[in-house]
């Protein structure tokens, strides 16, 4: 049987041959490519020639290329189009890849060559990117146990395998718990307050399940309208609790023990490598550098934001009291926030949706990339796709092909919740050829119906801009080495491009270019645009506290050697200072906190707020000179093209002329 994953891809741009790939191809491909990559490593480590930058550091950077591509394909599908078989393969493959990584990082012959080049670096004439690659390669080996004795190396390898398995299981449990629940209703009166367009979606969901009436799921586009619009307080409560107790109900998909095990294993890993805590280990490689700096940063924002958050809740409580509610609960927040927004600004998300047709919003973000960076997007039917919903685009700068883009916008059973950008193939330059990247943007926006196209809430508009900011980081990448390319930057720097791009959603003249009623073509009226601007910081105090609670919870799990006896108790105590509503006994944040227990944000969730400081400061620079200023756009493009080739603070200062100021964020958020 021919395995397409083991052949050269004969598709256009060597894109992933999705139509030819079957589940049974993955495991044999991984096994063969791991062996092939280990052979490459062996050739580098056993090279009889004296170690040099080219035959050791550079050779290592370019090794395992095909394995990287297959890994990207497989794990991206495990997030965007998974099934039981793929999840089972993931459980088998993850330990193999972890063991493979350990074999490289603990290869003594290879490390001795790397160390020799590193120790003699002053004898080489290296450019900035080569110096960074050498520094990162050496440091990477040390951080992966290269200086440990054999016994401790084995211990570290086993810890890494367990971490890989358990974090994967965590994510699978959350997905399964999300898919398991649905609320079936037959009485339309129970859904009073929910817009008709949303009810039509609930009816379609019911039909797909061969049921009469309406079905609400825990997928975000289905859940959020209930919390925002349902007059039925008991329904809001039931859905909020169902969502909040995902993987926290003691059932088959419970994550409480996994959390305790993951926290303990991470601490053991950190101590084995000579660090006080897992956060110390992680933050050594971030802009923030230390847990103390992060906690100071989070607590400074907490002190500033809490009075605003309390004022937000006070305003909502007045409305709730008029409805006979003496004590507001968390599941009341979105409902009364929407009421207050309507009262203050006389509009709601649903009345804006007809102006934000997904296709037009995408055109706008493409146009923005054209205006700022000279990019052009051309839809193509020549690229194989992993699902019929996916659309593919060729991206050009002038006549030069820059990247492939996969756009995957709608929820389905095999796709995890949320929105993200990822890549199927990295950019790099080898033997004079610039290999261009294949980028993917994945979201969960409401599907079109037979009556209406896909329409976005304003919040979803900003989500698309956010993920597209990440995509531009990948698309514009122009570095020599794949492991320094695109979004391969420090984690507390990676959110700068994404959060920066969101700012354009609030620019009136730009909004008018695409916010047009899908039926009448009417441009979003000036008064509504003004209301979007006026409401930009609506509930900002509360939202800031919510983000800070996630960041503080993350740091509490990882910033010191903690023993988590009970997840709920630990969580409640940790985030007490950030809470403005009573805690619901049945729910927990931690058990579905995939960012830190499955994704790469452990000891790094603070970076969203950290990057907000960067993006507020960066956009302030544009505002002072014109939001499409060509000279500043060119400087920002250089920052994006540079990936991880320079220290992020140096990159930022080259762009801005100074370090970012936290005052820029505080001014934007609270005036």
mmCIF file of C-alpha atoms in Angstrom, residues 42-420:
data_model
loop_
_atom_site.group_PDB
_atom_site.id
_atom_site.type_symbol
_atom_site.label_atom_id
_atom_site.label_comp_id
_atom_site.label_asym_id
_atom_site.label_seq_id
_atom_site.Cartn_x
_atom_site.Cartn_y
_atom_site.Cartn_z
ATOM 1 C CA UNK A 42 23.022 10.087 13.833
ATOM 2 C CA UNK A 43 24.792 11.323 10.692
ATOM 3 C CA UNK A 44 25.188 14.782 12.243
ATOM 4 C CA UNK A 45 26.391 13.463 15.615
ATOM 5 C CA UNK A 46 28.786 10.887 14.141
ATOM 6 C CA UNK A 47 30.238 13.183 11.503
ATOM 7 C CA UNK A 48 34.019 12.639 11.544
ATOM 8 C CA UNK A 49 34.674 16.252 10.578
ATOM 9 C CA UNK A 50 35.335 18.895 13.238
ATOM 10 C CA UNK A 51 32.050 20.396 14.473
ATOM 11 C CA UNK A 52 31.138 23.657 12.712
ATOM 12 C CA UNK A 53 28.086 25.882 12.655
ATOM 13 C CA UNK A 54 27.130 24.512 9.202
ATOM 14 C CA UNK A 55 27.641 20.772 9.767
ATOM 15 C CA UNK A 56 26.096 20.736 13.243
ATOM 16 C CA UNK A 57 23.823 23.670 14.173
ATOM 17 C CA UNK A 58 22.476 24.397 10.703
ATOM 18 C CA UNK A 59 22.212 20.712 9.757
ATOM 19 C CA UNK A 60 20.167 20.083 12.909
ATOM 20 C CA UNK A 61 17.846 23.042 12.164
ATOM 21 C CA UNK A 62 16.969 21.577 8.772
ATOM 22 C CA UNK A 63 16.595 17.969 9.947
ATOM 23 C CA UNK A 64 13.279 16.134 10.325
ATOM 24 C CA UNK A 65 11.524 18.288 7.737
ATOM 25 C CA UNK A 66 9.066 15.614 6.545
ATOM 26 C CA UNK A 67 8.299 14.509 10.111
ATOM 27 C CA UNK A 68 7.444 18.123 11.001
ATOM 28 C CA UNK A 69 5.031 18.381 8.060
ATOM 29 C CA UNK A 70 3.252 15.105 8.915
ATOM 30 C CA UNK A 71 3.060 16.112 12.597
ATOM 31 C CA UNK A 72 1.500 19.439 11.602
ATOM 32 C CA UNK A 73 -1.064 17.723 9.388
ATOM 33 C CA UNK A 74 -2.000 15.150 12.004
ATOM 34 C CA UNK A 75 -2.220 17.362 15.087
ATOM 35 C CA UNK A 76 -4.019 20.138 13.214
ATOM 36 C CA UNK A 77 -6.651 17.620 12.141
ATOM 37 C CA UNK A 78 -6.844 16.291 15.695
ATOM 38 C CA UNK A 79 -8.023 19.795 16.639
ATOM 39 C CA UNK A 80 -10.078 20.714 13.572
ATOM 40 C CA UNK A 81 -11.487 17.453 12.165
ATOM 41 C CA UNK A 82 -10.969 14.663 14.675
ATOM 42 C CA UNK A 83 -12.728 11.372 15.299
ATOM 43 C CA UNK A 84 -12.332 8.427 17.680
ATOM 44 C CA UNK A 85 -9.718 6.795 15.456
ATOM 45 C CA UNK A 86 -7.571 9.932 15.178
ATOM 46 C CA UNK A 87 -7.792 10.450 18.944
ATOM 47 C CA UNK A 88 -6.664 6.873 19.505
ATOM 48 C CA UNK A 89 -3.741 7.341 17.094
ATOM 49 C CA UNK A 90 -2.831 10.555 18.942
ATOM 50 C CA UNK A 91 -2.553 8.570 22.176
ATOM 51 C CA UNK A 92 -0.086 6.217 20.462
ATOM 52 C CA UNK A 93 1.826 8.847 18.513
ATOM 53 C CA UNK A 94 2.375 11.447 21.255
ATOM 54 C CA UNK A 95 4.616 9.213 23.411
ATOM 55 C CA UNK A 96 6.594 8.191 20.290
ATOM 56 C CA UNK A 97 7.254 11.843 19.442
ATOM 57 C CA UNK A 98 8.137 12.670 23.052
ATOM 58 C CA UNK A 99 10.589 9.773 23.149
ATOM 59 C CA UNK A 100 12.014 10.889 19.793
ATOM 60 C CA UNK A 101 12.539 14.415 21.166
ATOM 61 C CA UNK A 102 14.241 12.956 24.243
ATOM 62 C CA UNK A 103 16.577 10.856 22.091
ATOM 63 C CA UNK A 104 17.714 14.010 20.309
ATOM 64 C CA UNK A 105 17.990 16.264 23.355
ATOM 65 C CA UNK A 106 19.828 13.578 25.315
ATOM 66 C CA UNK A 107 22.192 12.495 22.527
ATOM 67 C CA UNK A 108 25.567 13.077 24.170
ATOM 68 C CA UNK A 109 27.583 12.932 20.935
ATOM 69 C CA UNK A 110 25.334 15.511 19.348
ATOM 70 C CA UNK A 111 25.383 17.783 22.380
ATOM 71 C CA UNK A 112 29.170 17.636 22.626
ATOM 72 C CA UNK A 113 29.357 18.897 19.027
ATOM 73 C CA UNK A 114 26.837 21.650 19.763
ATOM 74 C CA UNK A 115 28.709 22.626 22.922
ATOM 75 C CA UNK A 116 32.007 22.783 21.036
ATOM 76 C CA UNK A 117 30.526 25.166 18.453
ATOM 77 C CA UNK A 118 28.856 27.188 21.233
ATOM 78 C CA UNK A 119 32.054 27.437 23.280
ATOM 79 C CA UNK A 120 33.963 28.588 20.188
ATOM 80 C CA UNK A 121 31.251 30.947 18.873
ATOM 81 C CA UNK A 122 33.607 33.944 18.973
ATOM 82 C CA UNK A 123 35.727 32.251 16.302
ATOM 83 C CA UNK A 124 32.837 32.236 13.823
ATOM 84 C CA UNK A 125 31.543 35.073 11.684
ATOM 85 C CA UNK A 126 27.818 34.685 12.215
ATOM 86 C CA UNK A 127 24.963 36.992 11.329
ATOM 87 C CA UNK A 128 22.277 37.875 13.895
ATOM 88 C CA UNK A 129 19.969 35.029 12.918
ATOM 89 C CA UNK A 130 22.779 32.476 13.048
ATOM 90 C CA UNK A 131 23.817 33.734 16.485
ATOM 91 C CA UNK A 132 20.227 33.390 17.681
ATOM 92 C CA UNK A 133 19.962 29.872 16.231
ATOM 93 C CA UNK A 134 23.182 28.831 17.999
ATOM 94 C CA UNK A 135 22.037 30.374 21.285
ATOM 95 C CA UNK A 136 18.568 28.807 21.083
ATOM 96 C CA UNK A 137 19.935 25.393 20.058
ATOM 97 C CA UNK A 138 22.421 25.208 22.927
ATOM 98 C CA UNK A 139 19.943 26.522 25.455
ATOM 99 C CA UNK A 140 17.262 24.155 24.159
ATOM 100 C CA UNK A 141 19.482 21.137 24.801
ATOM 101 C CA UNK A 142 20.423 22.299 28.287
ATOM 102 C CA UNK A 143 16.757 22.972 29.107
ATOM 103 C CA UNK A 144 15.946 19.478 27.883
ATOM 104 C CA UNK A 145 18.408 17.771 30.170
ATOM 105 C CA UNK A 146 21.636 17.552 28.172
ATOM 106 C CA UNK A 147 23.726 18.268 31.301
ATOM 107 C CA UNK A 148 21.937 15.630 33.443
ATOM 108 C CA UNK A 149 23.412 12.232 34.295
ATOM 109 C CA UNK A 150 21.985 9.089 32.659
ATOM 110 C CA UNK A 151 19.624 8.256 35.501
ATOM 111 C CA UNK A 152 18.114 11.752 35.536
ATOM 112 C CA UNK A 153 17.902 11.817 31.741
ATOM 113 C CA UNK A 154 15.800 8.658 31.847
ATOM 114 C CA UNK A 155 13.652 10.186 34.572
ATOM 115 C CA UNK A 156 13.115 13.325 32.473
ATOM 116 C CA UNK A 157 12.236 11.270 29.408
ATOM 117 C CA UNK A 158 9.565 9.374 31.352
ATOM 118 C CA UNK A 159 8.148 12.609 32.803
ATOM 119 C CA UNK A 160 7.892 14.111 29.310
ATOM 120 C CA UNK A 161 6.096 11.029 27.977
ATOM 121 C CA UNK A 162 3.602 11.153 30.851
ATOM 122 C CA UNK A 163 3.055 14.897 30.369
ATOM 123 C CA UNK A 164 2.410 14.337 26.676
ATOM 124 C CA UNK A 165 -0.140 11.581 27.306
ATOM 125 C CA UNK A 166 -1.950 13.364 30.107
ATOM 126 C CA UNK A 167 -2.249 16.742 28.386
ATOM 127 C CA UNK A 168 -3.632 15.001 25.310
ATOM 128 C CA UNK A 169 -6.154 13.122 27.467
ATOM 129 C CA UNK A 170 -7.131 16.399 29.137
ATOM 130 C CA UNK A 171 -8.089 17.931 25.784
ATOM 131 C CA UNK A 172 -9.929 14.822 24.633
ATOM 132 C CA UNK A 173 -11.955 14.809 27.851
ATOM 133 C CA UNK A 174 -12.973 18.454 27.383
ATOM 134 C CA UNK A 175 -14.032 17.818 23.774
ATOM 135 C CA UNK A 176 -15.988 14.699 24.751
ATOM 136 C CA UNK A 177 -17.693 16.474 27.676
ATOM 137 C CA UNK A 178 -18.601 19.376 25.367
ATOM 138 C CA UNK A 179 -20.087 17.074 22.737
ATOM 139 C CA UNK A 180 -21.877 14.882 25.271
ATOM 140 C CA UNK A 181 -24.245 17.562 26.553
ATOM 141 C CA UNK A 182 -27.233 19.043 24.776
ATOM 142 C CA UNK A 183 -30.426 20.719 25.988
ATOM 143 C CA UNK A 184 -33.600 19.731 24.137
ATOM 144 C CA UNK A 185 -36.618 22.054 24.359
ATOM 145 C CA UNK A 186 -39.956 21.847 22.617
ATOM 146 C CA UNK A 187 -41.664 24.917 24.074
ATOM 147 C CA UNK A 188 -40.674 28.126 22.292
ATOM 148 C CA UNK A 189 -41.747 30.171 25.331
ATOM 149 C CA UNK A 190 -38.813 28.716 27.281
ATOM 150 C CA UNK A 191 -36.557 30.554 24.810
ATOM 151 C CA UNK A 192 -38.180 33.987 25.160
ATOM 152 C CA UNK A 193 -35.764 36.828 24.431
ATOM 153 C CA UNK A 194 -33.523 34.814 22.110
ATOM 154 C CA UNK A 195 -33.460 36.292 18.572
ATOM 155 C CA UNK A 196 -35.293 34.441 15.796
ATOM 156 C CA UNK A 197 -32.089 33.881 13.796
ATOM 157 C CA UNK A 198 -30.591 32.002 16.739
ATOM 158 C CA UNK A 199 -33.793 29.983 17.225
ATOM 159 C CA UNK A 200 -33.506 28.923 13.573
ATOM 160 C CA UNK A 201 -30.035 27.531 14.349
ATOM 161 C CA UNK A 202 -31.406 25.656 17.370
ATOM 162 C CA UNK A 203 -34.135 24.181 15.142
ATOM 163 C CA UNK A 204 -31.535 23.063 12.583
ATOM 164 C CA UNK A 205 -29.485 21.444 15.345
ATOM 165 C CA UNK A 206 -32.624 19.587 16.518
ATOM 166 C CA UNK A 207 -33.345 18.382 12.969
ATOM 167 C CA UNK A 208 -29.788 17.078 12.621
ATOM 168 C CA UNK A 209 -30.450 14.988 15.746
ATOM 169 C CA UNK A 210 -33.891 13.873 14.452
ATOM 170 C CA UNK A 211 -35.647 15.760 17.240
ATOM 171 C CA UNK A 212 -38.605 18.130 17.297
ATOM 172 C CA UNK A 213 -38.209 21.679 18.621
ATOM 173 C CA UNK A 214 -34.873 23.174 19.633
ATOM 174 C CA UNK A 215 -31.435 21.893 20.669
ATOM 175 C CA UNK A 216 -28.790 23.985 22.459
ATOM 176 C CA UNK A 217 -25.226 22.651 22.765
ATOM 177 C CA UNK A 218 -22.143 23.787 24.662
ATOM 178 C CA UNK A 219 -20.508 24.965 21.433
ATOM 179 C CA UNK A 220 -19.880 28.682 21.953
ATOM 180 C CA UNK A 221 -22.145 30.033 19.140
ATOM 181 C CA UNK A 222 -24.980 27.941 20.616
ATOM 182 C CA UNK A 223 -24.335 28.606 24.317
ATOM 183 C CA UNK A 224 -23.603 32.346 24.289
ATOM 184 C CA UNK A 225 -27.002 33.545 22.983
ATOM 185 C CA UNK A 226 -28.741 31.762 25.898
ATOM 186 C CA UNK A 227 -26.520 33.475 28.467
ATOM 187 C CA UNK A 228 -26.928 36.807 26.665
ATOM 188 C CA UNK A 229 -30.596 36.918 25.709
ATOM 189 C CA UNK A 230 -32.659 34.225 27.490
ATOM 190 C CA UNK A 231 -35.236 35.773 29.832
ATOM 191 C CA UNK A 232 -35.598 32.339 31.429
ATOM 192 C CA UNK A 233 -33.159 32.649 34.346
ATOM 193 C CA UNK A 234 -33.345 28.934 35.147
ATOM 194 C CA UNK A 235 -32.306 28.102 31.594
ATOM 195 C CA UNK A 236 -29.356 30.482 31.838
ATOM 196 C CA UNK A 237 -28.363 28.862 35.114
ATOM 197 C CA UNK A 238 -28.693 25.331 33.777
ATOM 198 C CA UNK A 239 -26.580 26.029 30.673
ATOM 199 C CA UNK A 240 -23.955 27.990 32.636
ATOM 200 C CA UNK A 241 -23.597 25.179 35.143
ATOM 201 C CA UNK A 242 -23.478 22.528 32.391
ATOM 202 C CA UNK A 243 -20.688 24.497 30.720
ATOM 203 C CA UNK A 244 -18.890 25.202 34.007
ATOM 204 C CA UNK A 245 -18.854 21.606 35.137
ATOM 205 C CA UNK A 246 -17.359 20.175 31.947
ATOM 206 C CA UNK A 247 -14.876 17.518 33.087
ATOM 207 C CA UNK A 248 -15.709 18.408 36.731
ATOM 208 C CA UNK A 249 -18.643 16.119 37.399
ATOM 209 C CA UNK A 250 -16.810 12.996 38.561
ATOM 210 C CA UNK A 251 -17.865 11.199 35.374
ATOM 211 C CA UNK A 252 -16.037 9.464 32.573
ATOM 212 C CA UNK A 253 -14.444 12.681 31.293
ATOM 213 C CA UNK A 254 -13.445 14.187 34.658
ATOM 214 C CA UNK A 255 -10.099 16.048 34.609
ATOM 215 C CA UNK A 256 -9.481 16.685 38.323
ATOM 216 C CA UNK A 257 -6.931 13.925 38.837
ATOM 217 C CA UNK A 258 -5.235 14.781 35.533
ATOM 218 C CA UNK A 259 -4.740 18.360 36.768
ATOM 219 C CA UNK A 260 -3.092 17.151 39.994
ATOM 220 C CA UNK A 261 -0.852 14.797 38.008
ATOM 221 C CA UNK A 262 0.093 17.411 35.389
ATOM 222 C CA UNK A 263 0.963 20.018 38.042
ATOM 223 C CA UNK A 264 3.064 17.507 39.976
ATOM 224 C CA UNK A 265 4.878 16.217 36.872
ATOM 225 C CA UNK A 266 5.689 19.756 35.712
ATOM 226 C CA UNK A 267 7.134 20.609 39.114
ATOM 227 C CA UNK A 268 9.225 17.423 39.100
ATOM 228 C CA UNK A 269 10.527 18.307 35.648
ATOM 229 C CA UNK A 270 11.483 21.818 36.745
ATOM 230 C CA UNK A 271 13.297 20.600 39.867
ATOM 231 C CA UNK A 272 15.121 17.917 37.887
ATOM 232 C CA UNK A 273 16.441 20.663 35.591
ATOM 233 C CA UNK A 274 17.493 22.844 38.518
ATOM 234 C CA UNK A 275 14.618 25.314 38.686
ATOM 235 C CA UNK A 276 12.619 26.295 41.751
ATOM 236 C CA UNK A 277 9.284 25.936 39.941
ATOM 237 C CA UNK A 278 7.813 25.150 36.554
ATOM 238 C CA UNK A 279 7.063 28.866 36.095
ATOM 239 C CA UNK A 280 10.741 29.694 36.700
ATOM 240 C CA UNK A 281 11.629 27.124 34.012
ATOM 241 C CA UNK A 282 9.108 28.486 31.499
ATOM 242 C CA UNK A 283 9.645 32.199 32.121
ATOM 243 C CA UNK A 284 13.395 32.051 31.644
ATOM 244 C CA UNK A 285 12.482 31.942 27.945
ATOM 245 C CA UNK A 286 9.890 34.747 27.956
ATOM 246 C CA UNK A 287 10.052 38.530 27.883
ATOM 247 C CA UNK A 288 8.827 38.624 31.512
ATOM 248 C CA UNK A 289 11.772 36.456 32.719
ATOM 249 C CA UNK A 290 10.447 35.565 36.215
ATOM 250 C CA UNK A 291 7.269 34.606 38.146
ATOM 251 C CA UNK A 292 7.812 37.618 40.423
ATOM 252 C CA UNK A 293 7.709 39.997 37.423
ATOM 253 C CA UNK A 294 4.534 38.328 36.117
ATOM 254 C CA UNK A 295 2.762 38.444 39.483
ATOM 255 C CA UNK A 296 3.752 42.091 39.973
ATOM 256 C CA UNK A 297 2.360 42.846 36.518
ATOM 257 C CA UNK A 298 -0.920 40.969 37.143
ATOM 258 C CA UNK A 299 -1.387 42.465 40.622
ATOM 259 C CA UNK A 300 -0.697 46.003 39.376
ATOM 260 C CA UNK A 301 -3.457 45.571 36.786
ATOM 261 C CA UNK A 302 -5.725 43.950 39.398
ATOM 262 C CA UNK A 303 -5.369 46.955 41.713
ATOM 263 C CA UNK A 304 -6.156 49.350 38.842
ATOM 264 C CA UNK A 305 -9.001 47.311 37.333
ATOM 265 C CA UNK A 306 -10.923 46.065 40.386
ATOM 266 C CA UNK A 307 -12.706 49.358 41.239
ATOM 267 C CA UNK A 308 -13.858 49.550 37.602
ATOM 268 C CA UNK A 309 -15.051 45.912 37.745
ATOM 269 C CA UNK A 310 -16.992 46.545 40.947
ATOM 270 C CA UNK A 311 -18.578 49.622 39.357
ATOM 271 C CA UNK A 312 -19.551 47.489 36.328
ATOM 272 C CA UNK A 313 -21.299 44.927 38.558
ATOM 273 C CA UNK A 314 -23.017 47.651 40.626
ATOM 274 C CA UNK A 315 -24.587 49.048 37.448
ATOM 275 C CA UNK A 316 -25.855 45.598 36.452
ATOM 276 C CA UNK A 317 -27.215 44.923 39.950
ATOM 277 C CA UNK A 318 -29.554 47.918 39.659
ATOM 278 C CA UNK A 319 -31.157 46.352 36.570
ATOM 279 C CA UNK A 320 -31.312 42.911 38.208
ATOM 280 C CA UNK A 321 -33.015 44.318 41.319
ATOM 281 C CA UNK A 322 -35.767 45.723 39.104
ATOM 282 C CA UNK A 323 -36.401 42.105 38.058
ATOM 283 C CA UNK A 324 -36.512 40.986 41.691
ATOM 284 C CA UNK A 325 -32.978 39.535 41.785
ATOM 285 C CA UNK A 326 -31.392 40.498 45.109
ATOM 286 C CA UNK A 327 -28.057 38.753 44.471
ATOM 287 C CA UNK A 328 -26.555 38.666 40.995
ATOM 288 C CA UNK A 329 -24.870 35.430 39.907
ATOM 289 C CA UNK A 330 -22.229 34.893 37.238
ATOM 290 C CA UNK A 331 -24.868 33.434 34.888
ATOM 291 C CA UNK A 332 -26.754 36.752 35.086
ATOM 292 C CA UNK A 333 -23.793 38.828 33.945
ATOM 293 C CA UNK A 334 -24.036 38.506 30.144
ATOM 294 C CA UNK A 335 -27.839 38.944 30.208
ATOM 295 C CA UNK A 336 -27.807 42.170 32.224
ATOM 296 C CA UNK A 337 -24.672 43.431 30.485
ATOM 297 C CA UNK A 338 -26.562 43.108 27.192
ATOM 298 C CA UNK A 339 -29.566 44.926 28.716
ATOM 299 C CA UNK A 340 -27.350 47.731 30.000
ATOM 300 C CA UNK A 341 -25.494 47.933 26.691
ATOM 301 C CA UNK A 342 -28.858 48.322 24.934
ATOM 302 C CA UNK A 343 -29.936 50.950 27.473
ATOM 303 C CA UNK A 344 -26.667 52.909 27.336
ATOM 304 C CA UNK A 345 -25.842 52.599 23.668
ATOM 305 C CA UNK A 346 -29.198 51.525 22.237
ATOM 306 C CA UNK A 347 -27.897 48.581 20.256
ATOM 307 C CA UNK A 348 -27.124 44.923 20.734
ATOM 308 C CA UNK A 349 -24.937 42.378 19.030
ATOM 309 C CA UNK A 350 -27.862 40.799 17.197
ATOM 310 C CA UNK A 351 -28.920 44.023 15.484
ATOM 311 C CA UNK A 352 -25.332 44.536 14.318
ATOM 312 C CA UNK A 353 -25.026 41.005 12.899
ATOM 313 C CA UNK A 354 -26.801 41.733 9.582
ATOM 314 C CA UNK A 355 -23.994 44.234 8.863
ATOM 315 C CA UNK A 356 -21.242 41.704 9.429
ATOM 316 C CA UNK A 357 -21.536 39.033 6.783
ATOM 317 C CA UNK A 358 -18.612 36.638 7.183
ATOM 318 C CA UNK A 359 -17.592 36.848 3.516
ATOM 319 C CA UNK A 360 -17.468 40.660 3.680
ATOM 320 C CA UNK A 361 -15.532 40.668 6.957
ATOM 321 C CA UNK A 362 -13.005 38.304 5.414
ATOM 322 C CA UNK A 363 -12.730 40.581 2.353
ATOM 323 C CA UNK A 364 -12.055 43.471 4.729
ATOM 324 C CA UNK A 365 -9.290 41.701 6.586
ATOM 325 C CA UNK A 366 -7.743 40.673 3.254
ATOM 326 C CA UNK A 367 -7.989 44.294 2.100
ATOM 327 C CA UNK A 368 -6.370 45.524 5.308
ATOM 328 C CA UNK A 369 -3.431 43.158 4.752
ATOM 329 C CA UNK A 370 -3.195 44.612 1.241
ATOM 330 C CA UNK A 371 -3.206 48.198 2.443
ATOM 331 C CA UNK A 372 -0.682 47.670 5.244
ATOM 332 C CA UNK A 373 1.621 45.067 3.711
ATOM 333 C CA UNK A 374 0.875 44.871 -0.023
ATOM 334 C CA UNK A 375 -0.684 41.381 0.065
ATOM 335 C CA UNK A 376 -3.291 40.012 -2.357
ATOM 336 C CA UNK A 377 -5.539 36.964 -1.753
ATOM 337 C CA UNK A 378 -6.814 34.744 -4.563
ATOM 338 C CA UNK A 379 -9.247 31.899 -3.851
ATOM 339 C CA UNK A 380 -8.151 28.637 -5.451
ATOM 340 C CA UNK A 381 -9.852 25.311 -6.129
ATOM 341 C CA UNK A 382 -6.521 23.561 -6.820
ATOM 342 C CA UNK A 383 -5.663 22.797 -3.180
ATOM 343 C CA UNK A 384 -6.916 19.639 -1.476
ATOM 344 C CA UNK A 385 -8.973 20.265 1.685
ATOM 345 C CA UNK A 386 -9.683 18.223 4.820
ATOM 346 C CA UNK A 387 -13.363 19.280 4.953
ATOM 347 C CA UNK A 388 -15.850 20.745 2.474
ATOM 348 C CA UNK A 389 -16.306 23.855 4.680
ATOM 349 C CA UNK A 390 -12.648 24.853 4.247
ATOM 350 C CA UNK A 391 -11.722 27.506 1.668
ATOM 351 C CA UNK A 392 -8.203 27.900 0.273
ATOM 352 C CA UNK A 393 -6.364 31.023 -0.903
ATOM 353 C CA UNK A 394 -3.067 31.805 -2.591
ATOM 354 C CA UNK A 395 -1.433 34.916 -1.156
ATOM 355 C CA UNK A 396 0.804 37.123 -3.295
ATOM 356 C CA UNK A 397 2.959 40.192 -2.789
ATOM 357 C CA UNK A 398 3.137 41.639 -6.274
ATOM 358 C CA UNK A 399 4.027 38.651 -8.454
ATOM 359 C CA UNK A 400 5.681 36.767 -5.604
ATOM 360 C CA UNK A 401 3.807 33.863 -4.051
ATOM 361 C CA UNK A 402 3.877 34.360 -0.267
ATOM 362 C CA UNK A 403 1.726 31.637 1.321
ATOM 363 C CA UNK A 404 -1.234 29.295 1.194
ATOM 364 C CA UNK A 405 -4.160 30.031 3.495
ATOM 365 C CA UNK A 406 -6.759 27.513 4.704
ATOM 366 C CA UNK A 407 -9.869 29.225 6.139
ATOM 367 C CA UNK A 408 -12.060 26.939 8.288
ATOM 368 C CA UNK A 409 -14.831 28.923 9.942
ATOM 369 C CA UNK A 410 -17.758 26.774 11.131
ATOM 370 C CA UNK A 411 -18.333 24.451 14.112
ATOM 371 C CA UNK A 412 -18.798 20.706 13.709
ATOM 372 C CA UNK A 413 -18.613 17.658 15.887
ATOM 373 C CA UNK A 414 -14.945 16.876 15.182
ATOM 374 C CA UNK A 415 -13.659 20.409 15.851
ATOM 375 C CA UNK A 416 -12.668 21.711 19.266
ATOM 376 C CA UNK A 417 -14.194 24.954 20.500
ATOM 377 C CA UNK A 418 -12.546 28.346 20.145
ATOM 378 C CA UNK A 419 -10.480 29.953 17.400
ATOM 379 C CA UNK A 420 -6.832 29.536 16.479
#
